[in-house]
Amino acid sequence: MPDRDRRTVRDLRRGNRSGLLRHLYFEGPLSRQELSQDTGLSPASVSNVVGELLGAGIVTEAGAVESDGGRPRILLKVDPGHAHLVGVDVGETRVRVELFDLGLAELAKAEYPLTPGDYAVEPIVGHILAGLDAVVAESRADPATVIGVGVGVPGTVEQGPEVLVHGQTIGWDAVPLGRLLGAGTSFPLFIDNGATTLGQAELWFGAGRGASNAVVALIGSGVGASIIADGAPYRGASSSAGEWGHTVVRVGGRRCRCGALGCLEAYVGAEAVIERYGKEVAPDEETVLEALIKTAECEPEARRVLEETALYLGAGISDLINLFNPERIILGGWAGLLLGGRLLPEIRAAAAAYTLRHPFEQTTIELCHLGPDAVAMGAATLPLAHFLATGGAPEPSPRARVRAGGAVRASTRVTHGLTNS
Ligand SMILES: [Zn+2]
C-alpha cells in the first residue's frame, strides 16, 4: 500500500500547511518558535512549512524581536500583497463590487444602483461582471493574482453540483447564478447568502472574534441571521437555515413579503417599521427610518412604534438564544444598527423577559463592529476561506469554477490536531 501511505503523508503535510497558514493569518506576526508552541508542530516541521510558504511568497518577514539571551527572533506574517480577493454584495438597493488585498484592505470599489422592487437577473449579472472589470482596472491588480470572487446574495443558496439561488422575496426561483456569472469570467466563484457572508466577516474580524457559538442577526428591509455553531456556519439540509425573519412572532398577524402572516420581518424589517408608523415606504428607506427615530424623541406615536419594535425584536432574539445557546448575539444590517443604536437597552430587556434565564445569562447582545456595508467584505471571506483551507496552494485549473460558499471551519483559535512531518 505504498500509494495510500504516500497520500496520507501528503494529506498530513497539506493539513499542517493549512493550519499554520490560518494561525499566522489571524494571529501573526509570529516567530517560528511561537508558531511551534501554538500549533504543537515540531520546530523542524514549522521550519519546513514556513520555508515553503516563504518560497511561494505567501509569507514574508516582519521584523525581529529580542529573545532572552539568544539571537533575535524573526517575525513572520502573511503578505497582504501576495494575492487579491473580490467581494460582491447583491443588495436590495445596489450591487457593490469591491477588490481587496489578502489582508482585506479595500483597494477599489464599483457600485451600481438597482431600482427598488426590480431584481431582474440579467442586469444584475451584467453589473457584477462590469464591476469585476472596473475594480481590477482601478486597482491595477494583475488579474492572475485575483484568487477568487465571493458573491453575497439575498435568499437561500443551494450548494449542489450547480449553485442555485432561491430568493423568494425578490422573485428569484432557482437562478443558476454560478453558471450565468461563469460564462462571463474565469475567476473562481464562491456564492453564498449575504447574511452568512457578513456573519463570517463579523466572526473573523468584528464583534464575533473569538466566539465559537454566535448568531449574527441582520436587519435591513428584510431580516435574516447567520448562525455559527461550533465555529462553522449552520446551514441545514439545503442551506436555508437562518431564515429568522420568517419565524412567526404573531399568529395571524401582519402579512409578510413571503406571503405568510405574522413573520418577525413583518414587524421589525425597515419597511415594516415604517408601514406600522403609517408612512409610505419611500425608495430611500434609510432616510425615512432615521427621521422616524429622530421624531420619536418628541412624538408619542413614533415612540410607541419603536418601543413595540424593541419588544418584537427582543422576542425574536429570545428565540435565537433558546434555540441555539450562543455566546453572542450580534445585531447588524443598516436598520439593525439604526434601531440597535437607539433601542439596545430596551431590546436586551425584552429578550431577557422572553428567554430562559440560564442561556440568557451566557449570552451578550451587541452591535456589529464592521458597519452596515460589510457584506462585500464578507463575500470576500469566501475565497479567503478557501485559500486558507488549501494552505494557499495554487488552483489546479485556470477555467471558471464555482465552489460551495465558505463553509469552512471558522475558528480563529489555536489550531489543534496538526501532525509533525
Ligand atoms: Zn415571512
mmCIF file of N, CA, C and O and ligand atoms in Angstrom, residues 169 245-247 256-261 263-266, ligand 1:
data_model
loop_
_atom_site.group_PDB
_atom_site.id
_atom_site.type_symbol
_atom_site.label_atom_id
_atom_site.label_comp_id
_atom_site.label_asym_id
_atom_site.label_seq_id
_atom_site.Cartn_x
_atom_site.Cartn_y
_atom_site.Cartn_z
ATOM 1 N N THR A 169 -38.354 36.351 -1.778
ATOM 2 C CA THR A 169 -38.868 37.709 -1.608
ATOM 3 C C THR A 169 -38.417 38.652 -2.728
ATOM 4 O O THR A 169 -38.909 39.766 -2.836
ATOM 5 N N GLY A 245 -36.089 35.852 9.890
ATOM 6 C CA GLY A 245 -37.129 36.839 9.598
ATOM 7 C C GLY A 245 -38.487 36.220 9.358
ATOM 8 O O GLY A 245 -39.517 36.882 9.496
ATOM 9 N N HIS A 246 -38.501 34.935 8.998
ATOM 10 C CA HIS A 246 -39.780 34.286 8.693
ATOM 11 C C HIS A 246 -40.190 33.309 9.792
ATOM 12 O O HIS A 246 -40.957 32.374 9.543
ATOM 13 N N THR A 247 -39.671 33.522 10.989
ATOM 14 C CA THR A 247 -40.245 32.838 12.143
ATOM 15 C C THR A 247 -41.414 33.702 12.632
ATOM 16 O O THR A 247 -41.391 34.929 12.483
ATOM 17 N N CYS A 256 -46.526 39.185 5.577
ATOM 18 C CA CYS A 256 -45.091 39.334 5.312
ATOM 19 C C CYS A 256 -44.848 39.321 3.803
ATOM 20 O O CYS A 256 -45.681 38.852 3.034
ATOM 21 N N ARG A 257 -43.672 39.793 3.377
ATOM 22 C CA ARG A 257 -43.334 39.758 1.944
ATOM 23 C C ARG A 257 -43.279 38.330 1.417
ATOM 24 O O ARG A 257 -43.401 38.096 0.225
ATOM 25 N N CYS A 258 -43.064 37.341 2.304
ATOM 26 C CA CYS A 258 -43.005 35.942 1.864
ATOM 27 C C CYS A 258 -44.405 35.372 1.649
ATOM 28 O O CYS A 258 -44.551 34.268 1.127
ATOM 29 N N GLY A 259 -45.447 36.114 2.060
ATOM 30 C CA GLY A 259 -46.820 35.647 1.872
ATOM 31 C C GLY A 259 -47.463 35.133 3.147
ATOM 32 O O GLY A 259 -48.686 35.069 3.243
ATOM 33 N N ALA A 260 -46.667 34.756 4.135
ATOM 34 C CA ALA A 260 -47.236 34.228 5.381
ATOM 35 C C ALA A 260 -47.670 35.383 6.298
ATOM 36 O O ALA A 260 -47.393 36.553 6.036
ATOM 37 N N LEU A 261 -48.344 35.025 7.383
ATOM 38 C CA LEU A 261 -48.840 36.030 8.325
ATOM 39 C C LEU A 261 -48.020 36.008 9.616
ATOM 40 O O LEU A 261 -47.731 34.941 10.149
ATOM 41 N N CYS A 263 -44.873 37.039 10.415
ATOM 42 C CA CYS A 263 -43.418 36.825 10.486
ATOM 43 C C CYS A 263 -42.739 37.979 11.236
ATOM 44 O O CYS A 263 -43.201 39.116 11.198
ATOM 45 N N LEU A 264 -41.604 37.686 11.852
ATOM 46 C CA LEU A 264 -40.799 38.719 12.518
ATOM 47 C C LEU A 264 -40.478 39.867 11.561
ATOM 48 O O LEU A 264 -40.545 41.035 11.922
ATOM 49 N N GLU A 265 -40.141 39.509 10.302
ATOM 50 C CA GLU A 265 -39.797 40.535 9.306
ATOM 51 C C GLU A 265 -40.936 41.535 9.097
ATOM 52 O O GLU A 265 -40.699 42.698 8.795
ATOM 53 N N ALA A 266 -42.176 41.070 9.256
ATOM 54 C CA ALA A 266 -43.332 41.939 9.057
ATOM 55 C C ALA A 266 -43.524 42.917 10.211
ATOM 56 O O ALA A 266 -44.438 43.753 10.196
HETATM 57 ZN ZN ZN B 1 -42.200 35.911 6.078
#
